């Protein structure tokens, strides 16, 4: 009599070979009662096994991969997100964002969250100064938020963050006393918000960890084009995580984390009018970034996501069903 935790329906798993180990792993995983998890495991095991077989992965390479992932875990903590960095530099973050937050005009496109968002940014009033950096070139940021019908969206929680004039985020400062270069605002009744940031500069992603070693080994440069990050959040609307990139940055077309989109590149201008300068509490000559964000409703995003999922699975010749709003093949 086998112990009760070994299902009787499974064949004995012994003497497995390169030919049949994959189907046996699938068999044992097929006991999973969650259809989406079962599907994900089926696919990842298939791809992992195929990768090993296809490349004839050596034991040394396998060991190096295990060590690499272990080091990623070891260097990570609440402020150091090396795993996100790995996902970013392999293009996975951009891909997952595009699948989950599909956009069609006029909705604002999203981009990578990156590893430098924190949850301790303080609430700030419109017009507040984001940075304590004394060397930076000031930038007045004036924005509106609308829905796809062109109606203003008020009371959106707007989380903004950016690096300093040397290209460092506050969390990279070992003596960080608290948040700097980040803040949270709310859009007003007309869907507008404004604050003072700094003209962003290009900066290298963290290179002192395993992901840095990987980029060096691949002969890749680490420099992101300058940008300001925005996260726009309001119940009923699809969360928008995005960034704006001033035009003309030398790294605009070679971002190491694949985050730049033409629609997110902005032309900076200058505050030239005294009335405007007084209205927003800045000096004439201050650099100016204006942008109109457009949010998709949750419903619009959900419909687009489902439509794209159905089309993607149909291309693979499979019919799709949805489990808790996530796609699985009907024959899974
Ligand atoms: C960032 O923009 O903050 C960022 C994004 C991905 C990787 C590293 C940094
Ligand atoms: Fe950034």
GROMACS .gro file of C-alpha atoms and ligand atoms in nm:
model
  342
    1UNK     CA    1   0.000   0.000   0.000
    2UNK     CA    2   0.162   0.336  -0.101
    3UNK     CA    3   0.145   0.624   0.149
    4UNK     CA    4  -0.181   0.817   0.111
    5UNK     CA    5  -0.009   1.127  -0.029
    6UNK     CA    6   0.102   0.943  -0.346
    7UNK     CA    7  -0.188   0.950  -0.595
    8UNK     CA    8  -0.268   0.603  -0.725
    9UNK     CA    9  -0.340   0.736  -1.072
   10UNK     CA   10   0.022   0.836  -1.139
   11UNK     CA   11   0.254   0.585  -1.303
   12UNK     CA   12   0.574   0.492  -1.113
   13UNK     CA   13   0.838   0.756  -1.186
   14UNK     CA   14   1.166   0.577  -1.216
   15UNK     CA   15   1.448   0.559  -1.467
   16UNK     CA   16   1.332   0.875  -1.639
   17UNK     CA   17   1.519   0.980  -1.952
   18UNK     CA   18   1.577   1.297  -2.151
   19UNK     CA   19   1.296   1.167  -2.371
   20UNK     CA   20   1.026   1.126  -2.107
   21UNK     CA   21   1.114   1.340  -1.803
   22UNK     CA   22   0.915   1.640  -1.932
   23UNK     CA   23   0.589   1.449  -1.970
   24UNK     CA   24   0.638   1.297  -1.624
   25UNK     CA   25   0.690   1.635  -1.460
   26UNK     CA   26   0.373   1.748  -1.640
   27UNK     CA   27   0.190   1.443  -1.509
   28UNK     CA   28   0.277   1.504  -1.147
   29UNK     CA   29   0.196   1.876  -1.180
   30UNK     CA   30  -0.137   1.796  -1.345
   31UNK     CA   31  -0.277   1.720  -0.998
   32UNK     CA   32  -0.285   2.097  -0.935
   33UNK     CA   33  -0.648   2.199  -0.897
   34UNK     CA   34  -0.597   2.564  -0.997
   35UNK     CA   35  -0.630   2.565  -1.379
   36UNK     CA   36  -0.430   2.883  -1.435
   37UNK     CA   37  -0.142   2.768  -1.213
   38UNK     CA   38  -0.151   2.428  -1.381
   39UNK     CA   39  -0.126   2.596  -1.721
   40UNK     CA   40   0.159   2.829  -1.613
   41UNK     CA   41   0.358   2.537  -1.470
   42UNK     CA   42   0.300   2.328  -1.780
   43UNK     CA   43   0.435   2.601  -2.002
   44UNK     CA   44   0.733   2.702  -1.787
   45UNK     CA   45   0.844   2.341  -1.741
   46UNK     CA   46   0.814   2.285  -2.116
   47UNK     CA   47   1.024   2.594  -2.193
   48UNK     CA   48   1.286   2.517  -1.925
   49UNK     CA   49   1.327   2.158  -2.036
   50UNK     CA   50   1.340   2.258  -2.402
   51UNK     CA   51   1.606   2.518  -2.317
   52UNK     CA   52   1.826   2.257  -2.143
   53UNK     CA   53   1.781   2.005  -2.422
   54UNK     CA   54   1.820   2.252  -2.706
   55UNK     CA   55   2.138   2.414  -2.569
   56UNK     CA   56   2.279   2.089  -2.420
   57UNK     CA   57   2.322   2.296  -2.100
   58UNK     CA   58   2.646   2.201  -1.923
   59UNK     CA   59   2.656   2.133  -1.548
   60UNK     CA   60   2.891   2.431  -1.506
   61UNK     CA   61   2.646   2.659  -1.687
   62UNK     CA   62   2.359   2.529  -1.476
   63UNK     CA   63   2.568   2.591  -1.161
   64UNK     CA   64   2.655   2.945  -1.280
   65UNK     CA   65   2.286   3.015  -1.340
   66UNK     CA   66   2.194   2.891  -0.993
   67UNK     CA   67   2.469   3.104  -0.838
   68UNK     CA   68   2.355   3.407  -1.037
   69UNK     CA   69   1.996   3.375  -0.912
   70UNK     CA   70   2.119   3.313  -0.556
   71UNK     CA   71   2.328   3.633  -0.569
   72UNK     CA   72   2.027   3.824  -0.696
   73UNK     CA   73   1.836   3.712  -0.387
   74UNK     CA   74   2.126   3.789  -0.156
   75UNK     CA   75   2.176   4.149  -0.271
   76UNK     CA   76   1.801   4.227  -0.264
   77UNK     CA   77   1.615   4.398   0.020
   78UNK     CA   78   1.333   4.651   0.064
   79UNK     CA   79   1.528   4.921  -0.120
   80UNK     CA   80   1.740   4.710  -0.358
   81UNK     CA   81   1.524   4.529  -0.613
   82UNK     CA   82   1.777   4.329  -0.815
   83UNK     CA   83   1.512   4.082  -0.935
   84UNK     CA   84   1.312   4.368  -1.090
   85UNK     CA   85   1.634   4.489  -1.251
   86UNK     CA   86   1.689   4.145  -1.403
   87UNK     CA   87   1.333   4.141  -1.534
   88UNK     CA   88   1.380   4.494  -1.673
   89UNK     CA   89   1.710   4.425  -1.848
   90UNK     CA   90   1.575   4.108  -2.009
   91UNK     CA   91   1.273   4.295  -2.147
   92UNK     CA   92   1.029   4.094  -1.935
   93UNK     CA   93   0.894   4.394  -1.740
   94UNK     CA   94   0.812   4.582  -2.060
   95UNK     CA   95   0.646   4.275  -2.207
   96UNK     CA   96   0.433   4.203  -1.898
   97UNK     CA   97   0.330   4.569  -1.880
   98UNK     CA   98   0.224   4.568  -2.246
   99UNK     CA   99   0.018   4.250  -2.196
  100UNK     CA  100  -0.151   4.365  -1.878
  101UNK     CA  101  -0.196   4.733  -1.951
  102UNK     CA  102  -0.263   4.740  -2.325
  103UNK     CA  103  -0.319   5.089  -2.461
  104UNK     CA  104  -0.465   5.226  -2.775
  105UNK     CA  105  -0.483   5.592  -2.867
  106UNK     CA  106  -0.570   5.825  -2.708
  107UNK     CA  107  -0.469   5.643  -2.386
  108UNK     CA  108  -0.123   5.722  -2.246
  109UNK     CA  109   0.122   5.435  -2.287
  110UNK     CA  110   0.282   5.277  -1.983
  111UNK     CA  111   0.642   5.185  -1.921
  112UNK     CA  112   0.861   5.001  -1.668
  113UNK     CA  113   0.816   5.069  -1.297
  114UNK     CA  114   1.185   5.009  -1.231
  115UNK     CA  115   1.340   4.934  -0.894
  116UNK     CA  116   1.333   5.287  -0.749
  117UNK     CA  117   0.969   5.338  -0.662
  118UNK     CA  118   0.909   5.349  -0.285
  119UNK     CA  119   0.601   5.362  -0.067
  120UNK     CA  120   0.724   5.632   0.169
  121UNK     CA  121   0.685   5.938  -0.057
  122UNK     CA  122   0.512   6.223   0.124
  123UNK     CA  123   0.192   6.397   0.013
  124UNK     CA  124   0.267   6.731  -0.146
  125UNK     CA  125   0.069   7.035  -0.251
  126UNK     CA  126   0.047   7.153  -0.609
  127UNK     CA  127   0.354   7.360  -0.686
  128UNK     CA  128   0.572   7.185  -0.429
  129UNK     CA  129   0.940   7.129  -0.500
  130UNK     CA  130   1.019   6.759  -0.544
  131UNK     CA  131   1.394   6.778  -0.482
  132UNK     CA  132   1.633   6.926  -0.229
  133UNK     CA  133   1.916   6.903  -0.489
  134UNK     CA  134   2.076   7.253  -0.502
  135UNK     CA  135   2.271   7.191  -0.827
  136UNK     CA  136   1.980   7.088  -1.044
  137UNK     CA  137   1.812   7.280  -1.325
  138UNK     CA  138   1.455   7.342  -1.213
  139UNK     CA  139   1.165   7.215  -1.421
  140UNK     CA  140   0.805   7.323  -1.387
  141UNK     CA  141   0.578   7.027  -1.462
  142UNK     CA  142   0.219   7.112  -1.563
  143UNK     CA  143  -0.013   6.821  -1.635
  144UNK     CA  144  -0.374   6.733  -1.699
  145UNK     CA  145  -0.550   6.398  -1.666
  146UNK     CA  146  -0.846   6.306  -1.886
  147UNK     CA  147  -1.041   5.992  -1.970
  148UNK     CA  148  -1.070   5.859  -2.325
  149UNK     CA  149  -1.381   6.074  -2.380
  150UNK     CA  150  -1.180   6.387  -2.298
  151UNK     CA  151  -1.339   6.442  -1.957
  152UNK     CA  152  -1.112   6.564  -1.675
  153UNK     CA  153  -1.039   6.304  -1.406
  154UNK     CA  154  -1.017   6.456  -1.060
  155UNK     CA  155  -0.869   6.314  -0.738
  156UNK     CA  156  -0.621   6.086  -0.913
  157UNK     CA  157  -0.337   5.983  -0.682
  158UNK     CA  158  -0.023   6.090  -0.869
  159UNK     CA  159   0.299   5.938  -0.742
  160UNK     CA  160   0.608   6.099  -0.899
  161UNK     CA  161   0.976   6.015  -0.858
  162UNK     CA  162   1.303   6.099  -1.029
  163UNK     CA  163   1.679   6.088  -0.978
  164UNK     CA  164   1.893   6.390  -0.883
  165UNK     CA  165   2.121   6.603  -1.101
  166UNK     CA  166   2.402   6.346  -1.064
  167UNK     CA  167   2.173   6.065  -1.177
  168UNK     CA  168   2.108   5.902  -0.840
  169UNK     CA  169   1.781   5.819  -0.667
  170UNK     CA  170   1.751   5.890  -0.294
  171UNK     CA  171   1.740   5.514  -0.219
  172UNK     CA  172   2.092   5.484  -0.363
  173UNK     CA  173   2.225   5.714  -0.090
  174UNK     CA  174   2.353   5.499   0.197
  175UNK     CA  175   2.279   5.790   0.435
  176UNK     CA  176   1.924   5.840   0.311
  177UNK     CA  177   1.735   6.026   0.585
  178UNK     CA  178   1.396   6.006   0.413
  179UNK     CA  179   1.227   6.047   0.076
  180UNK     CA  180   1.376   6.303  -0.163
  181UNK     CA  181   1.297   6.345  -0.531
  182UNK     CA  182   0.956   6.186  -0.485
  183UNK     CA  183   0.608   6.290  -0.375
  184UNK     CA  184   0.237   6.221  -0.404
  185UNK     CA  185  -0.017   6.473  -0.538
  186UNK     CA  186  -0.388   6.462  -0.623
  187UNK     CA  187  -0.536   6.598  -0.944
  188UNK     CA  188  -0.771   6.891  -0.883
  189UNK     CA  189  -1.138   6.925  -0.987
  190UNK     CA  190  -1.029   7.003  -1.343
  191UNK     CA  191  -0.796   6.703  -1.358
  192UNK     CA  192  -0.482   6.918  -1.334
  193UNK     CA  193  -0.171   6.900  -1.119
  194UNK     CA  194   0.164   7.077  -1.116
  195UNK     CA  195   0.492   7.063  -0.927
  196UNK     CA  196   0.856   7.162  -0.954
  197UNK     CA  197   1.094   6.885  -1.053
  198UNK     CA  198   1.442   6.902  -1.202
  199UNK     CA  199   1.545   6.853  -1.562
  200UNK     CA  200   1.621   6.480  -1.560
  201UNK     CA  201   1.963   6.355  -1.665
  202UNK     CA  202   2.065   6.014  -1.801
  203UNK     CA  203   2.193   5.773  -1.538
  204UNK     CA  204   2.332   5.421  -1.517
  205UNK     CA  205   2.117   5.148  -1.370
  206UNK     CA  206   2.286   4.984  -1.068
  207UNK     CA  207   2.591   4.796  -1.195
  208UNK     CA  208   2.745   4.680  -0.865
  209UNK     CA  209   2.545   4.356  -0.848
  210UNK     CA  210   2.488   4.040  -1.051
  211UNK     CA  211   2.278   4.218  -1.314
  212UNK     CA  212   2.566   4.463  -1.371
  213UNK     CA  213   2.800   4.166  -1.420
  214UNK     CA  214   2.554   4.021  -1.667
  215UNK     CA  215   2.534   4.347  -1.868
  216UNK     CA  216   2.915   4.373  -1.874
  217UNK     CA  217   2.944   4.013  -1.993
  218UNK     CA  218   2.693   4.090  -2.267
  219UNK     CA  219   2.877   4.408  -2.371
  220UNK     CA  220   2.573   4.625  -2.295
  221UNK     CA  221   2.581   4.983  -2.165
  222UNK     CA  222   2.386   5.068  -1.847
  223UNK     CA  223   2.258   5.419  -1.921
  224UNK     CA  224   1.891   5.506  -1.913
  225UNK     CA  225   1.780   5.826  -2.087
  226UNK     CA  226   1.669   6.096  -1.840
  227UNK     CA  227   1.305   6.076  -1.734
  228UNK     CA  228   1.049   6.155  -1.465
  229UNK     CA  229   0.833   5.867  -1.338
  230UNK     CA  230   0.457   5.891  -1.285
  231UNK     CA  231   0.209   5.646  -1.134
  232UNK     CA  232  -0.156   5.750  -1.178
  233UNK     CA  233  -0.404   5.564  -0.964
  234UNK     CA  234  -0.779   5.605  -0.921
  235UNK     CA  235  -1.042   5.336  -0.856
  236UNK     CA  236  -1.234   5.261  -1.176
  237UNK     CA  237  -0.933   5.340  -1.399
  238UNK     CA  238  -0.653   5.115  -1.519
  239UNK     CA  239  -0.341   5.186  -1.314
  240UNK     CA  240  -0.099   5.387  -1.528
  241UNK     CA  241   0.272   5.345  -1.455
  242UNK     CA  242   0.466   5.557  -1.698
  243UNK     CA  243   0.751   5.806  -1.745
  244UNK     CA  244   0.823   6.109  -1.961
  245UNK     CA  245   1.154   6.138  -2.144
  246UNK     CA  246   1.279   6.481  -2.263
  247UNK     CA  247   1.364   6.459  -2.633
  248UNK     CA  248   1.719   6.442  -2.759
  249UNK     CA  249   1.877   6.229  -2.486
  250UNK     CA  250   2.183   6.038  -2.617
  251UNK     CA  251   2.035   5.711  -2.484
  252UNK     CA  252   1.683   5.766  -2.619
  253UNK     CA  253   1.710   5.473  -2.860
  254UNK     CA  254   1.924   5.232  -2.656
  255UNK     CA  255   1.755   5.217  -2.317
  256UNK     CA  256   1.894   4.912  -2.128
  257UNK     CA  257   1.547   4.836  -1.989
  258UNK     CA  258   1.351   4.886  -2.315
  259UNK     CA  259   1.120   5.148  -2.163
  260UNK     CA  260   1.118   5.435  -2.417
  261UNK     CA  261   0.817   5.493  -2.640
  262UNK     CA  262   0.786   5.775  -2.891
  263UNK     CA  263   0.457   5.887  -2.732
  264UNK     CA  264   0.636   5.936  -2.399
  265UNK     CA  265   0.910   6.160  -2.541
  266UNK     CA  266   0.839   6.524  -2.460
  267UNK     CA  267   0.971   6.856  -2.581
  268UNK     CA  268   1.067   7.085  -2.297
  269UNK     CA  269   1.003   7.457  -2.332
  270UNK     CA  270   1.067   7.758  -2.110
  271UNK     CA  271   0.845   7.974  -1.890
  272UNK     CA  272   0.863   8.306  -2.074
  273UNK     CA  273   0.563   8.488  -1.946
  274UNK     CA  274   0.580   8.683  -1.618
  275UNK     CA  275   0.216   8.615  -1.544
  276UNK     CA  276   0.269   8.244  -1.583
  277UNK     CA  277   0.585   8.252  -1.371
  278UNK     CA  278   0.397   8.431  -1.093
  279UNK     CA  279   0.099   8.195  -1.119
  280UNK     CA  280   0.314   7.888  -1.069
  281UNK     CA  281   0.571   8.040  -0.831
  282UNK     CA  282   0.876   8.002  -1.055
  283UNK     CA  283   1.124   8.238  -1.221
  284UNK     CA  284   1.094   8.344  -1.583
  285UNK     CA  285   1.335   8.121  -1.775
  286UNK     CA  286   1.248   7.806  -1.578
  287UNK     CA  287   1.231   7.494  -1.795
  288UNK     CA  288   0.877   7.374  -1.859
  289UNK     CA  289   0.727   7.030  -1.919
  290UNK     CA  290   0.357   7.012  -2.005
  291UNK     CA  291   0.175   6.689  -2.063
  292UNK     CA  292  -0.181   6.560  -2.095
  293UNK     CA  293  -0.230   6.210  -1.958
  294UNK     CA  294  -0.523   5.999  -2.077
  295UNK     CA  295  -0.647   5.713  -1.858
  296UNK     CA  296  -0.829   5.402  -1.976
  297UNK     CA  297  -1.118   5.294  -1.757
  298UNK     CA  298  -1.081   4.955  -1.589
  299UNK     CA  299  -1.353   4.822  -1.816
  300UNK     CA  300  -1.183   4.948  -2.135
  301UNK     CA  301  -0.851   4.794  -2.029
  302UNK     CA  302  -1.015   4.463  -1.936
  303UNK     CA  303  -1.190   4.437  -2.274
  304UNK     CA  304  -0.870   4.516  -2.460
  305UNK     CA  305  -0.671   4.264  -2.255
  306UNK     CA  306  -0.927   3.990  -2.319
  307UNK     CA  307  -0.946   4.067  -2.690
  308UNK     CA  308  -0.566   4.052  -2.720
  309UNK     CA  309  -0.554   3.724  -2.524
  310UNK     CA  310  -0.815   3.561  -2.747
  311UNK     CA  311  -0.631   3.675  -3.060
  312UNK     CA  312  -0.293   3.554  -2.926
  313UNK     CA  313  -0.427   3.208  -2.842
  314UNK     CA  314  -0.616   3.182  -3.170
  315UNK     CA  315  -0.284   3.241  -3.347
  316UNK     CA  316  -0.159   2.929  -3.165
  317UNK     CA  317  -0.468   2.748  -3.292
  318UNK     CA  318  -0.623   2.726  -2.946
  319UNK     CA  319  -0.956   2.837  -2.805
  320UNK     CA  320  -0.942   3.033  -2.483
  321UNK     CA  321  -1.151   3.032  -2.166
  322UNK     CA  322  -1.106   3.274  -1.877
  323UNK     CA  323  -1.040   3.169  -1.519
  324UNK     CA  324  -1.067   3.458  -1.272
  325UNK     CA  325  -1.021   3.688  -1.571
  326UNK     CA  326  -0.696   3.517  -1.679
  327UNK     CA  327  -0.675   3.319  -2.004
  328UNK     CA  328  -0.623   2.944  -2.026
  329UNK     CA  329  -0.660   2.725  -2.334
  330UNK     CA  330  -0.995   2.551  -2.341
  331UNK     CA  331  -0.820   2.215  -2.385
  332UNK     CA  332  -0.584   2.267  -2.087
  333LIG     C1  333   1.432   5.354  -1.351
  333LIG     O1  334   1.390   5.418  -1.441
  333LIG     O2  335   1.430   5.404  -1.241
  333LIG     C2  336   1.483   5.217  -1.377
  333LIG     C3  337   1.407   5.130  -1.450
  333LIG     C4  338   1.454   5.003  -1.473
  333LIG     C5  339   1.576   4.963  -1.423
  333LIG     C6  340   1.653   5.053  -1.349
  333LIG     C7  341   1.606   5.182  -1.326
  334LIG    FE1  342   1.413   5.603  -1.338
   0.00000   0.00000   0.00000
